[in-house]
Short mmCIF file of C-alpha atoms and ligand atoms in Angstrom, two decimals:
data_model
loop_
_atom_site.label_atom_id
_atom_site.label_comp_id
_atom_site.label_asym_id
_atom_site.label_seq_id
_atom_site.Cartn_x
_atom_site.Cartn_y
_atom_site.Cartn_z
CA MET R 608 -16.09 3.04 1.48
CA ILE R 609 -14.00 2.30 -1.55
CA VAL R 610 -12.56 -1.05 -2.40
CA PHE R 611 -9.46 -0.82 -4.50
CA THR R 612 -7.40 -3.66 -5.84
CA LEU R 613 -3.83 -3.72 -6.98
CA ILE R 614 -2.66 -5.95 -9.74
CA ALA R 615 0.72 -6.89 -11.02
CA SER R 616 0.04 -7.55 -14.67
CA PHE R 617 -2.71 -7.16 -17.20
CA MET R 618 -1.54 -9.56 -19.81
CA CYS R 619 -2.62 -13.03 -20.79
CA LEU R 620 -5.71 -13.29 -18.62
CA ALA R 621 -8.15 -16.15 -19.07
CA HIS R 622 -11.22 -15.28 -21.10
CA GLY R 623 -14.10 -14.04 -18.98
CA SER R 624 -16.97 -11.63 -18.92
CA GLU R 625 -18.42 -9.05 -21.27
CA TYR R 626 -19.15 -6.60 -18.49
CA LYS R 627 -18.11 -2.99 -18.81
CA PHE R 628 -16.65 -0.61 -16.29
CA LEU R 629 -19.03 2.21 -15.49
CA ASP R 630 -18.02 5.72 -16.41
CA ASP R 631 -17.36 6.63 -12.80
CA PHE R 632 -15.10 3.62 -12.22
CA ILE R 633 -11.71 4.96 -11.27
CA PHE R 634 -8.58 3.74 -13.00
CA GLY R 635 -5.13 4.47 -11.75
CA VAL R 636 -1.59 3.30 -11.32
CA ALA R 637 0.43 3.15 -8.16
CA THR R 638 3.96 3.50 -6.81
CA ALA R 639 5.72 3.75 -3.46
CA SER R 640 8.29 6.37 -2.50
CA TYR R 641 11.28 4.18 -1.72
CA GLN R 642 10.72 2.07 -4.82
CA VAL R 643 10.76 4.93 -7.30
CA GLU R 644 11.96 8.27 -5.94
CA GLY R 645 15.71 7.89 -5.61
CA ALA R 646 17.37 11.12 -4.36
CA TRP R 647 17.85 9.30 -1.10
CA ASN R 648 20.31 11.72 0.44
CA ILE R 649 19.73 15.05 -1.21
CA SER R 650 18.13 18.34 -0.20
CA GLY R 651 17.67 17.48 3.43
CA LYS R 652 16.03 14.06 3.24
CA GLY R 653 16.75 11.88 6.26
CA GLU R 654 17.70 8.23 6.32
CA ASN R 655 14.95 5.62 6.42
CA ILE R 656 14.97 1.91 7.24
CA TRP R 657 15.29 0.83 3.61
CA ASP R 658 18.26 3.14 3.11
CA ARG R 659 19.82 1.61 6.18
CA LEU R 660 19.10 -2.00 5.31
CA THR R 661 20.23 -1.83 1.71
CA HIS R 662 23.40 0.06 2.57
CA SER R 663 24.43 -1.95 5.60
CA ASN R 664 23.23 -5.37 4.46
CA PRO R 665 23.06 -5.49 0.66
CA THR R 666 22.74 -9.27 0.75
CA TYR R 667 19.13 -8.92 1.85
CA ILE R 668 18.39 -7.87 -1.72
CA VAL R 669 18.74 -10.57 -4.39
CA ASP R 670 20.76 -8.39 -6.77
CA LYS R 671 22.35 -6.37 -3.92
CA SER R 672 20.79 -3.21 -5.30
CA ASN R 673 19.12 -0.32 -3.49
CA GLY R 674 16.76 2.59 -4.03
CA ASP R 675 19.43 5.33 -3.99
CA ILE R 676 18.46 6.38 -7.50
CA ALA R 677 15.69 3.90 -8.41
CA CYS R 678 13.49 5.44 -11.14
CA ASP R 679 14.58 8.92 -10.11
CA THR R 680 10.99 10.12 -10.08
CA TYR R 681 12.23 12.85 -7.74
CA HIS R 682 13.82 14.53 -10.76
CA ASN R 683 11.16 13.57 -13.34
CA THR R 684 7.89 15.00 -12.07
CA VAL R 685 6.80 16.74 -15.25
CA LYS R 686 7.80 13.90 -17.55
CA ASP R 687 6.10 11.24 -15.45
CA VAL R 688 2.87 13.16 -15.16
CA GLN R 689 2.84 13.37 -18.96
CA LEU R 690 3.09 9.57 -19.12
CA LEU R 691 0.20 9.28 -16.69
CA LYS R 692 -1.80 11.64 -18.81
CA GLU R 693 -1.11 9.64 -21.96
CA LEU R 694 -2.18 6.49 -20.15
CA GLY R 695 -5.48 8.15 -19.36
CA VAL R 696 -5.62 7.36 -15.65
CA ASP R 697 -8.01 9.13 -13.32
CA VAL R 698 -5.77 8.85 -10.27
CA TYR R 699 -2.13 8.37 -9.44
CA ARG R 700 -1.39 6.65 -6.19
CA PHE R 701 2.01 7.46 -4.72
CA SER R 702 3.40 7.44 -1.22
CA LEU R 703 5.09 10.16 0.75
CA SER R 704 8.54 9.55 2.11
CA TRP R 705 8.21 10.39 5.80
CA SER R 706 11.93 11.09 6.08
CA ARG R 707 11.90 13.42 3.08
CA ILE R 708 9.34 15.57 4.88
CA LEU R 709 10.58 15.01 8.45
CA PRO R 710 14.25 14.01 8.19
CA THR R 711 14.43 12.71 11.75
CA GLY R 712 10.90 11.32 11.81
CA TYR R 713 9.94 13.84 14.51
CA SER R 714 7.86 16.88 13.65
CA TYR R 715 10.11 19.50 15.20
CA LYS R 716 12.23 19.61 12.06
CA ILE R 717 10.50 20.01 8.70
CA ASN R 718 12.45 19.72 5.46
CA PRO R 719 11.20 22.50 3.14
CA ASP R 720 12.38 20.58 0.09
CA GLY R 721 10.16 17.65 1.04
CA LEU R 722 7.10 19.89 1.09
CA ARG R 723 8.20 21.56 -2.13
CA TYR R 724 8.67 18.25 -3.96
CA TYR R 725 5.26 16.83 -3.04
CA ASN R 726 3.53 20.17 -3.59
CA GLU R 727 4.95 20.30 -7.10
CA LEU R 728 3.96 16.72 -7.83
CA ILE R 729 0.42 17.29 -6.57
CA ASP R 730 0.07 20.57 -8.47
CA GLU R 731 1.34 18.98 -11.66
CA LEU R 732 -1.15 16.12 -11.33
CA VAL R 733 -4.03 18.49 -10.63
CA ARG R 734 -3.04 20.65 -13.61
CA ASN R 735 -3.33 17.55 -15.76
CA ASN R 736 -6.66 16.44 -14.33
CA ILE R 737 -5.23 13.48 -12.49
CA LYS R 738 -6.29 13.09 -8.90
CA PRO R 739 -3.51 12.53 -6.38
CA PHE R 740 -4.14 9.41 -4.29
CA VAL R 741 -1.73 9.63 -1.42
CA THR R 742 -0.35 6.92 0.84
CA LEU R 743 1.16 8.23 4.07
CA TYR R 744 3.19 5.17 4.89
CA HIS R 745 4.51 2.64 2.43
CA TRP R 746 7.19 0.95 4.52
CA ASP R 747 9.99 3.54 4.70
CA LEU R 748 10.10 4.42 8.39
CA PRO R 749 12.60 7.13 9.39
CA GLN R 750 15.66 5.39 10.83
CA PRO R 751 15.71 7.33 14.14
CA LEU R 752 12.25 5.94 14.94
CA GLN R 753 13.46 2.45 14.18
CA GLU R 754 16.12 2.94 16.78
CA LEU R 755 13.30 3.24 19.31
CA GLY R 756 12.00 -0.14 18.12
CA GLY R 757 10.02 1.14 15.14
CA TRP R 758 6.45 -0.12 15.01
CA THR R 759 6.95 -2.21 18.16
CA ASN R 760 7.09 1.02 20.16
CA ARG R 761 3.72 2.49 21.08
CA LEU R 762 5.23 6.01 20.84
CA VAL R 763 5.59 5.64 17.10
CA VAL R 764 1.78 5.95 16.92
CA ASP R 765 2.09 9.50 18.28
CA TYR R 766 4.90 10.37 15.87
CA PHE R 767 2.86 9.00 12.99
CA LEU R 768 -0.02 11.20 14.07
CA ASP R 769 2.21 14.30 14.09
CA TYR R 770 3.40 13.42 10.62
CA ALA R 771 -0.17 12.76 9.40
CA ASP R 772 -1.32 16.11 10.78
CA LEU R 773 1.43 17.94 8.93
CA VAL R 774 0.65 16.10 5.71
CA PHE R 775 -3.11 16.74 5.84
CA LYS R 776 -2.44 20.38 6.64
CA ASN R 777 0.00 20.91 3.78
CA PHE R 778 -1.46 18.77 1.01
CA GLY R 779 -5.05 18.06 1.95
CA ASP R 780 -6.55 20.99 0.06
CA ARG R 781 -5.77 19.13 -3.19
CA VAL R 782 -6.02 15.47 -2.14
CA GLU R 783 -9.29 13.57 -2.29
CA TYR R 784 -7.99 10.07 -1.55
CA TRP R 785 -5.78 9.03 1.32
CA ILE R 786 -4.38 5.70 2.42
CA THR R 787 -2.90 5.74 5.90
CA ILE R 788 -0.77 2.62 5.83
CA ASN R 789 0.02 0.19 3.08
CA GLU R 790 -0.32 -3.53 3.75
CA PRO R 791 0.18 -3.79 7.50
CA ASN R 792 0.58 -7.57 7.51
CA LEU R 793 3.63 -7.33 5.27
CA ILE R 794 5.15 -4.56 7.38
CA CYS R 795 4.79 -6.64 10.52
CA GLU R 796 5.30 -10.17 9.29
CA PHE R 797 8.03 -9.63 6.73
CA GLY R 798 9.66 -6.79 8.64
CA TYR R 799 9.44 -7.93 12.24
CA ALA R 800 9.01 -11.73 12.16
CA LEU R 801 10.55 -13.16 9.01
CA GLY R 802 13.46 -10.77 8.56
CA ALA R 803 12.73 -10.34 4.87
CA PHE R 804 11.93 -6.62 4.75
CA ALA R 805 13.42 -3.70 6.67
CA PRO R 806 14.03 -3.55 9.60
CA ALA R 807 14.65 -7.30 9.21
CA TYR R 808 13.73 -8.28 12.75
CA THR R 809 13.14 -11.97 13.41
CA GLN R 810 11.11 -11.88 16.62
CA GLU R 811 8.24 -13.97 15.36
CA GLY R 812 5.20 -14.14 17.58
CA ILE R 813 6.17 -11.06 19.60
CA ALA R 814 7.50 -8.16 17.54
CA ASP R 815 5.05 -8.84 14.71
CA TYR R 816 2.04 -8.66 17.07
CA LEU R 817 3.31 -5.50 18.74
CA CYS R 818 3.87 -4.01 15.30
CA GLY R 819 0.38 -4.97 14.14
CA HIS R 820 -1.16 -3.50 17.25
CA ASN R 821 0.57 -0.15 16.82
CA VAL R 822 -0.08 0.01 13.10
CA LEU R 823 -3.80 -0.49 13.79
CA LEU R 824 -3.76 2.24 16.43
CA ALA R 825 -1.82 4.57 14.13
CA HIS R 826 -4.34 4.02 11.38
CA ALA R 827 -7.33 4.55 13.68
CA GLN R 828 -5.88 7.74 15.12
CA ALA R 829 -4.92 9.22 11.77
CA TYR R 830 -8.39 8.38 10.50
CA LYS R 831 -9.96 10.04 13.50
CA LEU R 832 -7.75 13.11 13.14
CA TYR R 833 -8.71 13.51 9.50
CA GLN R 834 -12.42 13.12 10.22
CA SER R 835 -12.42 15.54 13.12
CA LYS R 836 -10.04 18.22 11.91
CA TYR R 837 -9.87 18.12 8.10
CA LYS R 838 -12.81 16.29 6.59
CA ALA R 839 -15.28 19.18 6.77
CA LYS R 840 -12.95 21.51 4.91
CA GLN R 841 -11.08 19.14 2.63
CA ASN R 842 -13.77 16.53 2.01
CA GLY R 843 -11.44 13.66 1.17
CA LYS R 844 -11.79 9.94 1.77
CA ILE R 845 -9.37 8.04 3.92
CA GLY R 846 -8.71 4.31 4.12
CA ILE R 847 -6.08 1.65 4.55
CA ALA R 848 -4.67 -0.84 2.01
CA PHE R 849 -4.62 -4.54 2.80
CA GLN R 850 -2.90 -7.48 1.27
CA SER R 851 -3.78 -11.04 2.07
CA PHE R 852 -2.59 -14.47 1.28
CA TRP R 853 -5.50 -16.71 0.36
CA TYR R 854 -6.01 -20.17 1.76
CA GLU R 855 -8.12 -22.95 0.26
CA PRO R 856 -9.01 -26.18 2.06
CA LEU R 857 -7.07 -29.12 0.66
CA ASN R 858 -10.29 -31.09 0.66
CA LEU R 859 -13.61 -29.24 0.82
CA ASN R 860 -15.29 -32.25 2.41
CA GLU R 861 -12.86 -32.45 5.31
CA GLU R 862 -14.07 -30.32 8.18
CA GLU R 863 -10.56 -30.04 9.53
CA ASP R 864 -9.20 -28.73 6.22
CA VAL R 865 -11.99 -26.20 5.93
CA ARG R 866 -11.30 -25.01 9.45
CA ALA R 867 -7.56 -24.82 8.84
CA ALA R 868 -8.06 -22.61 5.79
CA GLU R 869 -10.48 -20.36 7.66
CA ASN R 870 -8.15 -20.07 10.65
CA SER R 871 -5.21 -19.18 8.43
CA LEU R 872 -7.26 -16.48 6.80
CA GLN R 873 -8.28 -15.13 10.20
CA MET R 874 -4.69 -15.08 11.41
CA ASN R 875 -3.52 -13.33 8.23
CA LEU R 876 -6.22 -11.05 6.90
CA GLY R 877 -8.46 -11.06 9.97
CA TRP R 878 -5.54 -9.83 12.07
CA PHE R 879 -6.06 -6.37 10.52
CA THR R 880 -9.55 -6.42 9.06
CA HIS R 881 -11.41 -7.87 12.03
CA PRO R 882 -10.48 -5.02 14.42
CA ILE R 883 -11.52 -2.47 11.81
CA TYR R 884 -14.56 -4.01 10.12
CA SER R 885 -16.14 -6.33 12.66
CA LYS R 886 -18.69 -5.30 15.25
CA SER R 887 -16.35 -6.37 18.04
CA GLY R 888 -13.57 -3.92 17.05
CA ASP R 889 -11.05 -6.49 18.19
CA TYR R 890 -8.87 -9.28 16.83
CA PRO R 891 -10.63 -12.41 15.53
CA PRO R 892 -11.68 -14.64 18.47
CA ILE R 893 -9.75 -17.61 17.07
CA MET R 894 -6.59 -15.52 16.93
CA LYS R 895 -6.97 -14.31 20.53
CA GLU R 896 -7.67 -17.80 21.82
CA ARG R 897 -4.92 -19.49 19.92
CA ILE R 898 -2.16 -17.04 20.80
CA LYS R 899 -3.26 -16.98 24.43
CA THR R 900 -3.14 -20.77 24.66
CA LEU R 901 0.22 -21.04 22.94
CA SER R 902 1.66 -18.23 25.07
CA GLU R 903 0.57 -19.99 28.26
CA GLN R 904 1.98 -23.28 27.06
CA ASP R 905 5.30 -21.56 26.41
CA GLY R 906 5.38 -20.08 29.91
CA PHE R 907 4.52 -16.46 29.12
CA THR R 908 2.62 -14.70 31.88
CA LYS R 909 0.14 -13.27 29.39
CA SER R 910 -0.76 -13.52 25.74
CA ARG R 911 1.86 -12.42 23.23
CA LEU R 912 -0.99 -10.69 21.41
CA PRO R 913 -1.52 -7.23 22.95
CA SER R 914 -5.05 -6.17 23.85
CA PHE R 915 -6.94 -3.00 23.02
CA THR R 916 -8.51 -0.71 25.58
CA LYS R 917 -12.25 0.03 25.32
CA ASP R 918 -11.57 3.45 23.83
CA GLU R 919 -9.19 2.06 21.26
CA ILE R 920 -11.80 -0.46 20.20
CA GLU R 921 -14.33 2.33 19.72
CA ASP R 922 -11.87 4.23 17.53
CA LEU R 923 -11.18 1.18 15.41
CA LYS R 924 -14.87 0.41 14.95
CA ASP R 925 -15.73 3.97 13.99
CA PHE R 926 -13.88 3.42 10.82
CA GLY R 927 -15.39 0.06 10.12
CA LYS R 928 -18.92 1.34 9.81
CA LEU R 929 -18.12 3.15 6.60
CA GLN R 930 -16.90 0.05 4.90
CA ASP R 931 -18.90 -2.31 2.78
CA CYS R 932 -17.90 -5.53 1.09
CA SER R 933 -14.25 -4.88 1.70
CA ARG R 934 -13.00 -8.39 1.45
CA VAL R 935 -13.65 -8.81 -2.22
CA GLY R 936 -10.87 -6.41 -3.00
CA TYR R 937 -8.28 -8.78 -1.54
CA TYR R 938 -9.08 -11.88 -3.46
CA ASN R 939 -10.26 -10.45 -6.72
CA SER R 940 -6.92 -9.58 -8.11
CA TYR R 941 -7.65 -9.45 -11.78
CA LEU R 942 -9.92 -7.19 -13.76
CA THR R 943 -12.30 -9.87 -14.92
CA GLU R 944 -12.93 -10.76 -11.37
CA VAL R 945 -13.39 -7.13 -10.47
CA LEU R 946 -16.09 -6.91 -13.09
CA ASN R 947 -17.62 -10.14 -11.89
CA ALA R 948 -17.55 -8.95 -8.33
CA THR R 949 -19.37 -5.81 -9.35
CA ASN R 950 -21.86 -7.38 -11.70
CA GLU R 951 -22.47 -10.76 -10.18
CA ASP R 952 -21.71 -10.39 -6.49
CA GLY R 953 -23.12 -6.91 -6.00
CA CYS R 954 -19.89 -5.68 -4.50
CA ASN R 955 -19.20 -2.00 -4.81
CA VAL R 956 -15.70 -1.95 -6.27
CA THR R 957 -15.25 1.65 -7.36
CA GLY R 958 -11.74 1.73 -8.66
CA TYR R 959 -8.68 -0.11 -9.76
CA LEU R 960 -5.03 0.77 -9.31
CA ALA R 961 -2.41 -1.06 -11.28
CA TRP R 962 0.73 -2.02 -9.46
CA SER R 963 2.95 -0.55 -10.65
CA PHE R 964 3.30 2.54 -12.83
CA LEU R 965 7.03 1.99 -13.35
CA ASP R 966 9.46 -0.89 -13.07
CA ASN R 967 11.05 -0.16 -9.73
CA PHE R 968 13.10 -1.27 -6.78
CA GLU R 969 11.00 -4.23 -5.71
CA TRP R 970 12.13 -4.52 -2.08
CA ASP R 971 14.06 -7.74 -1.47
CA GLN R 972 13.81 -8.57 -5.19
CA GLY R 973 15.80 -5.46 -6.09
CA TYR R 974 15.51 -4.64 -9.80
CA THR R 975 14.91 -8.25 -10.83
CA ALA R 976 11.10 -8.08 -10.60
CA LYS R 977 9.46 -6.02 -13.36
CA PHE R 978 5.90 -5.17 -12.43
CA GLY R 979 5.79 -1.78 -14.12
CA LEU R 980 3.60 -0.61 -16.95
CA TYR R 981 6.66 1.25 -18.14
CA HIS R 982 10.03 -0.36 -18.58
CA ILE R 983 12.96 1.54 -17.12
CA ASP R 984 16.54 1.13 -18.19
CA PHE R 985 18.33 1.23 -14.86
CA GLU R 986 21.73 1.47 -16.59
CA ASP R 987 20.70 4.71 -18.23
CA PRO R 988 21.40 7.79 -16.09
CA LYS R 989 18.23 9.34 -17.52
CA ARG R 990 16.19 6.30 -16.46
CA THR R 991 14.38 6.41 -19.79
CA ARG R 992 10.80 5.12 -19.60
CA THR R 993 9.53 2.83 -22.37
CA PRO R 994 5.92 1.66 -22.67
CA LYS R 995 5.29 -2.08 -22.67
CA MET R 996 2.46 -4.05 -24.25
CA SER R 997 0.65 -3.88 -20.94
CA THR R 998 0.84 -0.07 -21.05
CA TYR R 999 -1.24 -0.03 -24.24
CA VAL R 1000 -3.54 -2.78 -23.03
CA TYR R 1001 -4.30 -0.86 -19.86
CA LYS R 1002 -4.70 2.36 -21.78
CA ASN R 1003 -7.18 0.62 -24.08
CA ILE R 1004 -9.15 -0.80 -21.15
CA ILE R 1005 -9.39 2.64 -19.60
CA LYS R 1006 -10.54 4.12 -22.86
CA GLN R 1007 -12.99 1.36 -23.84
CA ARG R 1008 -14.15 0.71 -20.25
CA LYS R 1009 -14.01 -3.02 -20.89
CA ILE R 1010 -11.67 -5.89 -21.41
CA ASN R 1011 -11.03 -6.56 -25.05
CA TRP R 1012 -9.46 -9.99 -25.26
CA GLY R 1013 -8.53 -9.71 -28.89
CA TYR R 1014 -6.75 -6.37 -28.55
CA ILE R 1015 -3.15 -6.46 -29.66
CA PRO R 1016 -1.45 -3.06 -29.67
CA ASP R 1017 0.46 -2.03 -32.80
CA GLY R 1018 3.90 -3.49 -32.89
CA PHE R 1019 3.11 -6.38 -30.55
CA THR R 1020 2.11 -9.96 -31.15
CA GLU R 1021 -0.48 -12.09 -29.42
CA CYS R 1022 0.51 -13.58 -26.10
CA ASP R 1023 -0.68 -17.01 -25.10
C1 NAG Z 1956 -20.56 2.76 -4.42
O1 NAG Z 1956 -19.71 3.56 -3.62
C2 NAG Z 1956 -19.60 4.88 -4.05
C3 NAG Z 1956 -18.54 5.56 -3.21
O2 NAG Z 1956 -18.76 5.35 -1.86
C4 NAG Z 1956 -20.97 5.54 -3.98
O3 NAG Z 1956 -20.86 6.86 -4.44
C5 NAG Z 1956 -21.95 4.75 -4.83
O4 NAG Z 1956 -23.24 5.29 -4.71
C6 NAG Z 1956 -21.97 3.29 -4.45
N1 NAG Z 1956 -22.77 2.54 -5.41
C7 NAG Z 1956 -23.57 1.58 -5.06
C8 NAG Z 1956 -24.27 0.88 -6.19
O5 NAG Z 1956 -23.75 1.24 -3.90
C1 NAG Z 1957 -16.91 -14.08 -14.66
O1 NAG Z 1957 -18.18 -14.06 -15.23
C2 NAG Z 1957 -18.24 -14.69 -16.50
C3 NAG Z 1957 -19.62 -14.44 -17.08
O2 NAG Z 1957 -20.62 -14.83 -16.19
C4 NAG Z 1957 -17.90 -16.16 -16.34
O3 NAG Z 1957 -17.91 -16.79 -17.58
C5 NAG Z 1957 -16.52 -16.27 -15.72
O4 NAG Z 1957 -16.19 -17.62 -15.47
C6 NAG Z 1957 -16.43 -15.49 -14.45
N1 NAG Z 1957 -15.04 -15.49 -14.03
C7 NAG Z 1957 -14.66 -15.68 -12.80
C8 NAG Z 1957 -13.20 -15.66 -12.56
O5 NAG Z 1957 -15.46 -15.89 -11.88
C1 NAG Z 1958 24.61 10.51 -1.62
O1 NAG Z 1958 24.71 9.13 -1.89
C2 NAG Z 1958 25.53 8.81 -2.98
C3 NAG Z 1958 25.43 7.33 -3.18
O2 NAG Z 1958 24.14 7.02 -3.62
C4 NAG Z 1958 26.94 9.27 -2.71
O3 NAG Z 1958 27.76 8.99 -3.84
C5 NAG Z 1958 26.96 10.75 -2.43
O4 NAG Z 1958 28.24 11.16 -2.05
C6 NAG Z 1958 25.98 11.09 -1.32
N1 NAG Z 1958 25.85 12.54 -1.22
C7 NAG Z 1958 25.88 13.17 -0.07
C8 NAG Z 1958 25.68 14.63 -0.15
O5 NAG Z 1958 26.07 12.60 1.00
#
């Protein structure tokens, strides 16, 4: 199984190792549909939850912006693939907009323009020797499904499976890497408990756990579908992308602090990784116990954390067996540490995807956060792309296969 890490910036890292990336180490950059595509209401695309949130409640976004146009990658396929080619990446990770392909979210109505757009993007990448690395779900649920409760509704698992089937069928002949769902904890915690991301629910302790449960089932089922129906013919790899907050004990000598940090990690990262990677195929024991106890104390008749059936647990575990050393990917967020993880910890990190290819609509931060390798002028109707220092630094790393601390691209000065 592959461990990929995302990073926000390549600049000004502390000095570290002299290790090199092996020739088969995969470099890439990544984006997400809502953050870059624009073209939110053209050629048959349906409304999704980010369209709805940003239009109906602009104050959720710090600069009251939205992804209506964003980087307009929808209209810039050829140009953007040229930038990727110049950068020298092996893969480009992008996500599919579910509502561009299925405007209502349901599979009875397919939007031909959605298939056309992604087919053209994939073909253009392949023509330029860049492997498409496709995320099925990066947070932009079709609005009609949200009206059924979104990820809190078990039925959404079935609709996701229909969508996944269509996507594998249409694009899988050219796609080697798949991610089912991007960062489930953020979907469920920020979207369903904290009200920070669409759909901006604030039912902490209930909606977030239902969401997590269904996201895990959706992932397991899509994985199973791919393995049983497509893998033999298409021979791709399929995984899931995690994010985690990291907790350190305040005092390493205090047992209570050590336990608190471990418990927090279990409740955050373990929530999604334990069901998939552990032998039990279930939530972390501490999480089950704690939520059960608290639920009882609050007068609930059963735990607010849903439980898996035996079959569901088997499906979840099936995936886990293919994984090795997955955790390192979450806490090694910088390249030095990726090299160290590979060379010193014996962890098989096989690739690295920079977040993000382009400055983009950064969810609740709007256009105020600039994580891109390429600057975009959002006032310019052409959304002109301009390389940054980090563009050249990344390009150099890819080319040299190592981190060159002294490298300062032409026209730039040293950063401290
Ligand atoms: C690392 O993982 C890749 C992809 O699964 C595999 O091809 C390779 O042999 C592994 N390398 C090591 C050293 O385990
Ligand atoms: C990585 O390894 C190098 C060389 O052993 C070491 O100097 C450096 O401190 C390590 N960095 C991290 C972040 O562990
Ligand atoms: C699409 O949305 C834009 C705002 O982003 C609006 O000006 C335009 O009229 C809409 N087009 C259609 C066809 O609804």
